[in-house]
XYZ file of C-alpha atoms in Angstrom:
678
model
C -24.259 -28.336 76.999
C -26.173 -28.183 73.764
C -27.246 -24.612 74.460
C -23.876 -23.544 75.249
C -22.398 -24.901 72.215
C -25.053 -23.339 70.259
C -24.332 -20.100 71.818
C -20.638 -20.613 71.446
C -21.039 -21.212 67.715
C -23.143 -18.203 67.406
C -20.689 -15.903 68.885
C -17.938 -17.492 66.791
C -19.976 -16.825 63.754
C -20.596 -13.235 64.795
C -16.905 -12.617 65.068
C -15.984 -14.304 61.989
C -18.771 -12.219 60.034
C -17.352 -9.023 61.736
C -13.792 -10.052 60.646
C -15.006 -10.672 57.029
C -17.011 -7.606 56.932
C -14.261 -5.564 58.270
C -11.880 -7.148 55.710
C -14.374 -6.410 52.912
C -14.741 -2.808 54.178
C -10.767 -2.401 54.183
C -10.622 -3.945 50.559
C -13.259 -1.567 49.564
C -11.428 1.406 50.818
C -8.453 0.188 49.007
C -10.244 -0.221 45.898
C -11.639 3.297 46.188
C -8.292 4.642 46.617
C -7.051 2.575 43.678
C -10.101 3.892 41.813
C -9.335 7.349 42.765
C -5.720 7.138 41.936
C -6.963 5.668 38.458
C -9.381 8.474 38.082
C -6.474 10.959 38.479
C -4.290 9.032 35.926
C -7.115 9.156 33.416
C -7.376 12.881 33.639
C -4.958 14.373 31.098
C -4.425 17.758 29.802
C -3.132 18.765 26.412
C -1.641 22.288 26.483
C -1.741 23.783 23.050
C -0.301 27.024 21.898
C -2.278 28.317 18.731
C -0.098 31.176 17.905
C 1.920 31.128 14.555
C 4.945 32.180 16.195
C 5.395 28.825 17.980
C 3.795 26.745 15.134
C 5.874 24.848 12.464
C 4.941 23.954 9.035
C 4.614 20.245 8.321
C 6.229 19.050 5.018
C 3.869 18.939 2.063
C 5.165 15.408 1.323
C 4.965 13.950 4.986
C 2.281 11.147 4.437
C 2.382 8.909 1.343
C 2.255 5.355 0.108
C 4.468 2.610 -0.760
C 3.809 0.241 -3.645
C 5.799 -2.920 -4.057
C 5.023 -5.909 -6.187
C 4.577 -8.205 -3.259
C 1.397 -10.485 -2.546
C 0.428 -9.979 -6.022
C -0.128 -6.529 -5.415
C 0.061 -5.586 -8.955
C 0.011 -8.706 -11.168
C -3.386 -9.935 -10.143
C -4.157 -6.853 -8.330
C -4.014 -3.096 -9.097
C -3.017 -3.960 -12.553
C -5.953 -5.215 -14.460
C -4.528 -7.835 -16.822
C -6.904 -10.699 -16.421
C -4.573 -13.405 -17.994
C -1.990 -14.902 -15.733
C 1.216 -15.898 -17.821
C -0.126 -14.254 -20.853
C 2.969 -14.980 -22.913
C 3.770 -18.564 -21.633
C 6.999 -17.379 -20.287
C 6.602 -18.081 -16.690
C 7.870 -21.749 -16.836
C 11.156 -20.647 -18.126
C 12.934 -20.878 -21.437
C 13.378 -24.911 -21.263
C 11.207 -26.692 -23.944
C 8.663 -28.030 -23.153
C 7.842 -25.290 -20.619
C 5.153 -25.476 -17.898
C 2.234 -23.251 -19.063
C 0.698 -23.008 -15.556
C -2.122 -21.772 -14.953
C -3.210 -22.470 -18.410
C -5.001 -25.755 -18.597
C -6.378 -28.017 -21.621
C -9.948 -28.499 -22.556
C -10.243 -31.927 -24.114
C -8.509 -35.293 -23.881
C -5.334 -36.691 -25.302
C -7.177 -38.263 -28.210
C -8.375 -34.876 -29.478
C -5.908 -32.276 -28.296
C -2.056 -32.109 -27.826
C -0.481 -28.881 -26.328
C 3.124 -28.021 -26.091
C 5.417 -25.085 -26.098
C 8.070 -24.019 -28.625
C 10.492 -21.097 -29.166
C 8.718 -19.868 -32.293
C 7.437 -16.546 -31.093
C 7.845 -13.367 -33.188
C 8.993 -11.612 -30.095
C 12.538 -11.671 -29.486
C 12.632 -10.836 -25.989
C 10.112 -13.605 -25.117
C 10.360 -16.532 -27.492
C 8.022 -19.188 -25.962
C 4.810 -19.714 -27.817
C 1.843 -22.276 -27.199
C 1.321 -24.826 -30.034
C -1.949 -26.569 -30.077
C -2.435 -29.808 -32.208
C -6.097 -30.383 -32.621
C -6.378 -34.174 -33.327
C -10.166 -34.594 -33.815
C -11.320 -37.878 -35.409
C -13.046 -38.217 -38.653
C -16.247 -37.700 -36.722
C -15.112 -34.265 -35.796
C -14.285 -32.591 -32.471
C -16.664 -32.263 -29.629
C -19.427 -29.872 -30.090
C -18.152 -27.542 -27.410
C -14.521 -27.704 -28.978
C -11.285 -28.236 -27.511
C -8.381 -25.879 -26.556
C -7.018 -24.088 -23.603
C -8.499 -22.021 -20.970
C -6.845 -19.625 -18.231
C -8.296 -18.895 -14.938
C -6.493 -15.586 -14.280
C -5.334 -14.752 -10.779
C -7.599 -17.083 -8.881
C -10.688 -16.185 -11.021
C -11.436 -13.373 -13.410
C -13.918 -10.934 -12.270
C -16.348 -10.728 -14.902
C -19.323 -8.278 -14.503
C -22.684 -8.300 -16.593
C -22.752 -5.268 -19.045
C -18.972 -4.453 -19.010
C -16.693 -4.889 -21.848
C -13.488 -6.852 -22.086
C -10.725 -6.264 -24.845
C -9.039 -9.682 -25.632
C -5.843 -9.360 -27.648
C -3.806 -12.353 -28.921
C -1.347 -13.425 -31.539
C -1.913 -16.420 -33.757
C -0.481 -18.487 -36.652
C -1.731 -21.665 -38.183
C -0.933 -24.052 -41.136
C -4.587 -24.009 -42.000
C -7.840 -22.144 -41.817
C -8.859 -21.276 -38.384
C -12.157 -20.880 -36.407
C -11.482 -20.064 -32.839
C -13.921 -19.221 -30.235
C -12.941 -16.618 -27.691
C -15.021 -16.917 -24.589
C -15.376 -15.802 -21.140
C -16.972 -18.426 -19.142
C -17.950 -19.578 -15.643
C -15.212 -21.350 -13.686
C -15.906 -24.846 -14.731
C -16.777 -23.669 -18.342
C -20.287 -24.660 -18.256
C -21.766 -21.082 -18.695
C -20.809 -18.815 -21.368
C -20.693 -15.064 -20.371
C -19.455 -13.691 -23.575
C -18.006 -14.990 -26.998
C -16.718 -14.032 -30.175
C -15.287 -15.884 -33.219
C -11.908 -15.499 -34.945
C -12.319 -16.719 -38.431
C -9.299 -16.435 -40.840
C -7.975 -18.399 -44.103
C -4.566 -20.138 -43.794
C -3.085 -17.309 -45.980
C -4.080 -14.706 -43.425
C -2.563 -16.479 -40.649
C 0.345 -18.230 -41.853
C 2.628 -15.603 -40.201
C 1.954 -14.314 -36.763
C -0.960 -12.114 -36.738
C -2.555 -9.897 -34.236
C -6.160 -10.438 -33.537
C -8.605 -8.477 -30.966
C -12.143 -9.007 -29.944
C -14.422 -7.118 -27.577
C -16.328 -9.063 -25.331
C -19.501 -7.844 -23.418
C -20.378 -9.987 -20.571
C -24.248 -11.006 -20.393
C -23.590 -12.346 -16.711
C -21.395 -12.046 -13.778
C -18.801 -14.306 -12.060
C -16.114 -13.449 -10.007
C -14.290 -16.829 -10.707
C -14.502 -16.708 -14.452
C -12.072 -17.843 -16.917
C -10.827 -17.127 -20.614
C -11.055 -20.009 -23.284
C -9.649 -20.464 -26.632
C -11.394 -23.422 -28.324
C -11.933 -24.792 -31.801
C -13.809 -27.546 -33.476
C -11.247 -27.621 -36.513
C -8.472 -29.866 -36.836
C -5.012 -28.524 -37.357
C -2.045 -26.808 -35.785
C -2.556 -23.376 -34.183
C 0.191 -21.312 -32.175
C -0.944 -18.694 -29.711
C 1.182 -16.131 -27.783
C 0.730 -12.963 -25.751
C -2.869 -13.563 -24.923
C -4.315 -10.710 -23.153
C -7.782 -9.849 -21.567
C -8.153 -6.188 -20.076
C -11.386 -4.798 -18.648
C -12.353 -1.475 -20.531
C -13.434 0.001 -17.168
C -10.131 0.978 -15.686
C -8.971 4.177 -13.965
C -8.868 6.895 -16.587
C -8.388 3.919 -18.962
C -4.829 3.505 -17.766
C -5.298 -0.043 -16.744
C -5.632 0.326 -12.818
C -8.280 -1.346 -10.834
C -10.931 1.191 -9.988
C -11.709 -0.030 -6.463
C -8.037 -0.617 -5.478
C -7.242 2.822 -6.980
C -9.942 4.411 -5.059
C -8.429 3.004 -1.596
C -5.225 4.824 -2.489
C -6.854 8.049 -3.329
C -8.774 8.178 -0.022
C -5.408 8.342 1.838
C -4.666 11.634 -0.049
C -1.098 10.386 -0.611
C 1.476 13.162 -1.222
C 3.925 10.493 -2.702
C 4.265 7.008 -3.799
C 7.361 4.968 -3.488
C 7.951 2.068 -6.130
C 8.511 -0.373 -7.324
C 10.027 -1.821 -4.074
C 11.305 -2.983 -1.668
C 13.015 -6.347 -2.011
C 11.400 -6.725 -5.403
C 14.155 -4.005 -6.490
C 17.143 -6.142 -5.433
C 16.037 -9.626 -6.095
C 17.602 -12.618 -4.400
C 20.013 -12.667 -7.197
C 20.707 -9.696 -9.460
C 19.657 -11.759 -12.456
C 16.156 -11.427 -11.191
C 16.057 -8.048 -9.967
C 13.454 -5.530 -11.421
C 15.272 -3.774 -14.384
C 13.261 -0.735 -15.780
C 14.375 -1.081 -19.404
C 12.806 -4.453 -19.744
C 9.501 -2.845 -18.670
C 8.917 -0.205 -21.162
C 7.611 -0.083 -24.801
C 4.891 -2.203 -26.232
C 3.605 -4.770 -23.604
C 3.902 -7.669 -26.067
C 7.725 -6.884 -26.103
C 8.194 -6.969 -22.436
C 10.185 -9.871 -21.279
C 8.599 -10.353 -17.979
C 10.720 -11.811 -15.075
C 10.609 -14.104 -12.109
C 10.676 -12.126 -8.826
C 12.757 -14.549 -6.896
C 12.222 -12.765 -3.533
C 8.325 -13.224 -3.541
C 8.441 -16.300 -5.644
C 6.088 -15.553 -8.671
C 6.109 -14.501 -12.182
C 5.465 -10.876 -13.299
C 4.975 -10.018 -16.969
C 5.850 -6.546 -16.191
C 2.682 -4.884 -17.689
C 2.868 -2.759 -14.498
C 6.483 -1.282 -15.538
C 8.380 1.743 -15.292
C 5.966 3.974 -17.540
C 2.876 2.652 -15.641
C 4.408 3.402 -12.244
C 4.905 7.145 -13.314
C 1.399 7.221 -14.709
C 0.133 5.799 -11.406
C 1.797 8.569 -9.544
C 0.493 11.328 -11.899
C -3.125 9.901 -11.588
C -2.730 9.981 -7.846
C -1.505 13.559 -7.635
C 1.445 11.988 -5.761
C 5.308 12.618 -5.931
C 6.972 9.606 -7.551
C 9.791 8.239 -5.564
C 11.794 5.856 -7.826
C 13.846 3.141 -6.079
C 16.478 1.589 -8.196
C 18.943 -1.224 -7.941
C 22.354 -0.142 -6.343
C 24.282 -3.117 -7.897
C 23.288 -5.346 -4.978
C 20.840 -8.197 -4.288
C 20.417 -10.375 -1.431
C 23.085 -12.808 -2.651
C 25.378 -10.956 -4.899
C 26.645 -7.523 -5.633
C 28.751 -5.393 -8.000
C 31.860 -3.933 -6.851
C 32.222 -0.225 -7.074
C 34.785 -0.246 -9.876
C 32.250 -2.033 -12.021
C 29.228 0.017 -11.027
C 29.134 2.409 -13.818
C 26.582 0.345 -16.155
C 24.062 0.443 -13.273
C 24.719 4.271 -12.935
C 23.952 5.150 -16.469
C 20.928 2.939 -16.261
C 19.728 5.113 -13.445
C 20.538 8.153 -15.456
C 18.449 6.716 -18.442
C 15.851 5.868 -16.262
C 15.598 9.549 -14.984
C 15.706 10.672 -18.736
C 12.842 8.614 -19.502
C 10.732 10.502 -16.711
C 12.007 13.896 -17.150
C 13.716 14.087 -20.653
C 12.085 16.098 -23.525
C 10.206 14.152 -26.110
C 13.490 14.448 -28.420
C 15.843 12.859 -25.961
C 16.826 9.138 -26.268
C 14.744 7.814 -23.506
C 12.269 10.761 -23.345
C 11.366 9.878 -26.978
C 10.348 6.233 -25.709
C 8.047 7.810 -23.087
C 6.609 10.056 -25.801
C 5.840 7.165 -27.870
C 4.007 5.289 -25.093
C 1.624 8.345 -25.043
C 3.217 10.760 -22.595
C 4.977 13.342 -24.573
C 5.428 15.654 -21.342
C 7.977 14.846 -18.853
C 6.826 13.338 -15.434
C 7.623 15.202 -12.294
C 10.386 13.167 -10.807
C 12.142 14.938 -7.818
C 13.195 11.854 -5.556
C 15.137 8.743 -6.120
C 16.364 6.254 -3.748
C 19.595 4.301 -4.310
C 18.766 0.876 -3.242
C 16.694 -0.906 -0.721
C 18.131 -1.980 2.842
C 21.503 -2.184 1.377
C 23.487 -0.472 3.896
C 24.390 -3.658 6.047
C 27.915 -4.894 6.683
C 27.568 -7.882 4.265
C 26.886 -5.331 1.463
C 30.433 -3.971 1.671
C 30.062 -2.163 -1.616
C 26.954 -0.027 -0.962
C 28.611 3.133 0.244
C 31.140 3.213 -2.683
C 28.457 2.500 -5.136
C 26.095 4.948 -3.496
C 28.679 7.786 -3.949
C 29.033 6.810 -7.607
C 25.233 7.165 -8.121
C 24.928 10.352 -5.974
C 27.825 12.356 -7.796
C 26.431 11.419 -11.349
C 22.838 12.165 -10.625
C 23.795 15.410 -8.852
C 25.879 16.428 -11.657
C 23.150 15.755 -14.291
C 20.180 16.777 -12.290
C 21.005 19.022 -9.342
C 17.616 19.323 -8.187
C 16.872 15.696 -7.651
C 16.863 14.705 -4.040
C 18.740 11.419 -3.328
C 17.721 8.937 -0.484
C 20.453 6.818 1.102
C 19.796 3.364 2.703
C 21.816 4.082 5.731
C 20.321 5.107 8.995
C 21.129 8.667 10.325
C 18.512 8.799 13.137
C 21.213 8.091 15.858
C 24.376 9.251 14.410
C 25.273 11.539 11.430
C 25.749 9.963 7.891
C 29.295 9.785 6.788
C 28.115 10.574 3.329
C 25.978 13.222 1.502
C 22.139 12.677 1.214
C 18.992 14.489 0.968
C 16.982 11.830 2.956
C 17.961 8.515 4.799
C 15.707 5.618 4.587
C 14.263 4.089 7.876
C 12.454 0.944 8.198
C 10.743 -0.625 11.337
C 8.593 -3.842 11.936
C 8.100 -4.445 15.492
C 5.608 -5.229 18.350
C 2.669 -2.918 18.964
C 3.823 -1.877 22.356
C 7.429 -1.226 21.134
C 6.402 0.830 18.238
C 3.894 2.910 20.174
C 6.952 3.815 22.679
C 9.117 4.877 19.562
C 6.878 7.626 19.122
C 9.749 9.686 20.809
C 12.657 8.031 18.839
C 13.197 11.078 16.772
C 12.975 13.552 19.554
C 16.892 13.658 20.178
C 17.713 13.112 16.397
C 20.097 15.955 15.140
C 18.347 18.642 13.405
C 21.229 19.567 11.148
C 21.497 16.286 9.075
C 19.378 15.098 6.040
C 15.635 14.325 6.934
C 14.397 10.638 7.702
C 12.239 8.838 5.158
C 10.290 6.227 7.249
C 9.374 4.493 4.122
C 8.465 1.124 5.716
C 6.685 0.759 9.146
C 4.163 -1.513 10.615
C 3.466 -3.688 13.687
C 4.468 -7.289 12.777
C 2.558 -10.282 12.447
C 3.356 -11.413 16.094
C 0.959 -8.881 17.606
C -0.919 -7.833 14.435
C -2.069 -11.213 13.075
C -3.543 -10.384 9.843
C -4.223 -6.720 10.851
C -5.979 -5.939 14.083
C -6.791 -2.931 16.350
C -3.780 -3.382 18.614
C -1.480 -3.163 15.729
C -3.168 -0.037 14.399
C -3.059 1.761 17.770
C 0.554 1.002 18.134
C 1.250 2.514 14.695
C -1.022 5.519 15.650
C 1.151 6.438 18.361
C 4.269 5.936 16.424
C 2.817 8.325 13.483
C 1.767 11.035 16.113
C 5.370 10.969 17.122
C 6.515 11.346 13.705
C 4.120 14.321 12.937
C 5.597 16.050 15.870
C 8.999 15.440 14.645
C 8.401 16.376 11.139
C 11.196 18.832 11.210
C 13.417 15.888 10.927
C 11.134 13.184 9.322
C 10.289 14.351 5.927
C 8.115 11.332 4.636
C 6.142 8.284 5.967
C 4.449 5.377 4.401
C 3.210 1.968 5.687
C 4.301 -1.303 4.161
C 3.168 -3.520 2.472
C 0.004 -1.653 0.907
C -1.740 -4.547 -0.796
C -2.120 -8.291 -0.471
C -4.112 -10.641 -2.594
C -5.635 -13.052 -0.150
C -4.805 -15.982 -2.463
C -1.067 -15.134 -2.193
C -0.153 -13.867 1.324
C 3.595 -13.473 1.044
C 3.627 -11.042 3.785
C 1.450 -10.233 6.682
C -0.135 -7.856 7.913
C -0.991 -5.500 4.978
C -3.092 -2.289 4.616
C -5.564 -3.388 2.079
C -6.753 -7.094 1.452
C -8.510 -8.071 -1.874
C -9.467 -10.862 -4.046
C -10.832 -10.750 -7.698
C -13.902 -8.859 -6.763
C -13.692 -7.624 -3.379
C -11.673 -5.817 -0.760
C -11.368 -4.145 2.619
C -9.043 -1.985 4.540
C -7.361 -3.204 7.805
C -7.567 -0.974 10.993
C -4.003 0.147 9.981
C -5.375 1.356 6.720
C -8.040 3.417 8.532
C -5.451 5.000 10.779
C -3.652 6.457 7.809
C -6.878 8.278 6.872
C -6.496 10.149 10.035
C -3.553 11.864 8.782
C -4.989 13.120 5.366
C -5.008 16.798 6.644
C -1.387 16.784 8.097
C 0.849 17.057 5.154
C 1.431 20.735 4.448
C -0.437 21.724 7.711
C 0.964 23.638 10.617
C 2.173 21.613 13.823
C 1.069 23.371 16.868
C 3.205 23.379 19.885
C 1.522 21.179 22.523
C 2.437 19.440 25.813
C 0.656 16.577 27.304
C 0.410 16.761 30.959
C -0.333 13.422 32.861
C 0.796 9.729 32.408
C 1.661 9.662 28.839
C 2.932 6.058 28.884
C -0.258 5.021 27.214
C -1.535 8.323 25.626
C -0.190 10.178 22.710
C -1.748 13.274 21.447
C -0.970 15.996 18.901
C -2.412 19.421 17.503
C -2.248 20.839 14.022
C -3.930 23.550 12.205
C -4.963 23.465 8.649
C -7.221 25.444 5.914
C -10.014 23.677 4.022
C -12.578 25.285 1.869
C -11.524 28.608 2.921
C -11.886 27.864 6.851
C -9.296 27.518 9.482
C -9.373 24.275 11.606
C -7.437 23.020 14.593
C -7.324 19.284 14.768
C -6.531 17.254 17.816
C -5.506 13.717 17.406
C -5.167 11.262 20.258
C -4.545 7.506 20.897
C -5.376 5.852 24.109
C -3.279 2.559 24.236
C -5.043 1.378 27.387
C -8.082 -0.520 28.647
C -9.326 2.504 30.593
C -11.177 5.709 29.524
C -9.289 8.926 29.456
C -10.629 12.354 29.412
C -8.496 14.648 27.664
C -8.848 18.499 28.565
C -7.504 20.681 25.838
C -6.328 24.324 27.004
C -5.388 26.660 24.437
C -3.009 29.592 24.816
C -2.458 32.428 22.175
C -6.119 32.460 21.164
C -7.384 35.943 21.561
C -11.033 35.246 22.686
C -12.013 38.872 22.097
C -11.384 38.105 18.439
C -11.609 34.457 17.683
C -13.607 31.579 18.845
C -13.128 28.043 18.628
C -15.977 25.663 18.089
C -16.329 21.846 17.912
C -17.394 20.475 14.602
C -16.754 16.902 14.177
C -14.916 13.863 15.818
C -13.726 10.621 14.319
C -13.171 7.537 16.462
C -11.498 4.106 15.577
C -12.116 1.497 18.223
C -13.674 -1.955 18.852
C -14.897 -4.302 21.517
C -11.899 -6.079 21.627
C -8.456 -4.891 20.901
C -7.675 -8.266 18.750
C -10.615 -7.488 16.517
C -9.900 -7.469 12.788
C -11.854 -6.666 9.583
C -12.607 -9.538 7.134
C -14.425 -10.153 3.778
C -17.373 -11.347 5.803
C -17.273 -8.337 8.049
C -15.048 -5.556 6.050
C -16.342 -2.682 8.187
C -16.124 -4.168 11.590
C -13.390 -1.772 12.524
C -13.745 1.480 10.568
C -13.614 5.287 11.707
C -16.937 6.362 13.289
C -17.486 9.943 12.407
C -20.166 12.290 14.051
C -20.658 15.718 14.812
C -19.088 17.091 18.025
C -21.519 19.044 20.248
C -19.956 20.459 23.271
C -20.724 23.238 25.748
C -18.977 26.422 24.769
C -15.619 26.848 26.223
C -15.338 23.171 27.358
C -12.729 21.348 25.263
C -12.856 17.980 27.262
C -12.810 15.010 24.881
C -13.323 11.443 26.162
C -10.984 8.903 24.571
C -12.417 5.349 24.780
C -10.268 2.390 25.799
C -8.025 1.168 23.027
C -8.926 4.059 20.633
C -7.611 6.540 18.158
C -9.678 9.788 18.012
C -9.419 13.118 16.106
C -11.428 16.363 16.892
C -11.737 19.117 14.411
C -12.376 22.570 15.839
C -13.370 25.494 13.663
C -11.622 28.824 14.263
C -13.965 31.746 13.436
C -14.214 35.486 14.266
C -15.695 36.249 17.661
C -18.303 38.348 15.942
C -19.923 35.553 14.233
C -21.033 34.521 17.689
C -22.603 37.706 18.448
C -26.468 38.230 18.448
C -27.844 39.763 15.304
C -28.225 43.529 16.558
C -24.472 43.431 17.554
C -23.454 41.863 14.407
C -25.403 44.521 12.471
C -23.709 47.412 14.454
C -20.296 46.046 13.749
C -21.002 45.757 10.024
């Protein structure tokens, strides 16, 4: 009985194993079929016609940048003013006013600090009054006074020079130390004295000192201290590094990040910053020109912080000129988020826009052109584009279209060459009013944006062109800026490149974020007082630096294009002709992209691979950071391939470009044959 049981168990086991093996074999066969099907899906072909007959010029202005005063992009960022609230106006006009982030050095027995309305500047009357109350034994040896930490610390570098300007008056003689120190004031990095008799400072007097740092601290502060009792008033205290881009006040490293995108235009100064929550807090260009001491500054109530408007109307045009980018000025259309001007009363806003254009384009003898000339730029700026408002073509803004037409007619009459951008969307149906461009904004999920690569395929080719002035994958998918978001944006941009006959300009938004004040995420460039890095979205934009002004080649993608987008362009650089293939793989599998070219006369022309550039990472959710700023950056290398074989590997979740050199066929011939041809 025992033996029979064992035999039965053995036979049963054999049967079970056989069934399992059979099942595994069947499963393996299924897996192999699936793999084969996947392999077929992963083989894709891009058919490219390289003839000029089917190619189409891409607009010279296609890819640019958009700057908005958001996230302290300008104040505490690109604009290098180190002092935060330099005129003591940020606390408002009520006396006594908050002087944040200024703080007191000393205690209440030795110093009292208040604000009053005694400034010599009519548009910003608030000044700081410092009562030094030291006892008969004198003040502390280190002095008493005030300090300003700047925008989360001033970046002071050893060997560099900083120009400190301030206005001062006093009832007596003064001896004030102007110092750059470490964050807690314990270490002096640079210091100079301002010494004056009472008769010399009884009225407001401008004083300047040049400080050269003997140490480095990216969290430094500016101190104004004294050991002399008495009453001293300060106003318009400025500290600017001498080392700025072309001496124009722009932070070098942030400026270089813009330069590296080779932007063909720059849109400014917003964005919602232009509108304001209320019209009383909207950006008004006339308040931002002239001497910096006279600028009133204003509270940007959309993004909830004060700006002294040192980065104003003039500086934005200077920025565009320094970048070699076409300026696109966005002005207020008489509409904020919460109030609006009816069309019957819009003419003062229209005149303000006309005056703003005259400031940029008028000759040095014109009313507003003379103001520009007095600021150091007698020659006009090259302004060819203006946008009437920002995101104002909504039902709740019932006066927008009427207001728009008043702006449009007045500007076209005075400046018929200026191209005018409407806020209304003309991508799905024609506009009901004249415009040269219409503004299109999109913030959505990565997969959705990738799928929108074809959204302009069916747009009418007869109307005004689209200006996609704000696009990005939103924070839901992007977090603070990951690879997934960048790839969704890459697919969208390839679609815009292929539809560049109806899409005239494109820019990501927002461009900058100071990590200490993230009002909006994600952004292209993160920075603090001393360091910066680009997100993957920033690096995606660098793939398109050759696109503006290039030729779009007719191409067809064969295969499952639900997760792959590709384009082909031709361009010239350094006297050579190139074809560039760009492709995004929005999947977790490798794709082999075979490029087949027609219209290439092989007897006269050869194509050889030169370089490839790939943006990818081990995890699609990876992000760059201050601790690892180059975790996800394009990896560039020489592209070596067998002659005639144009098969490119697209790694999972990647964006790639491949540059191919077009050259005369005789360049490939052996030397004797080349000699005989010559």
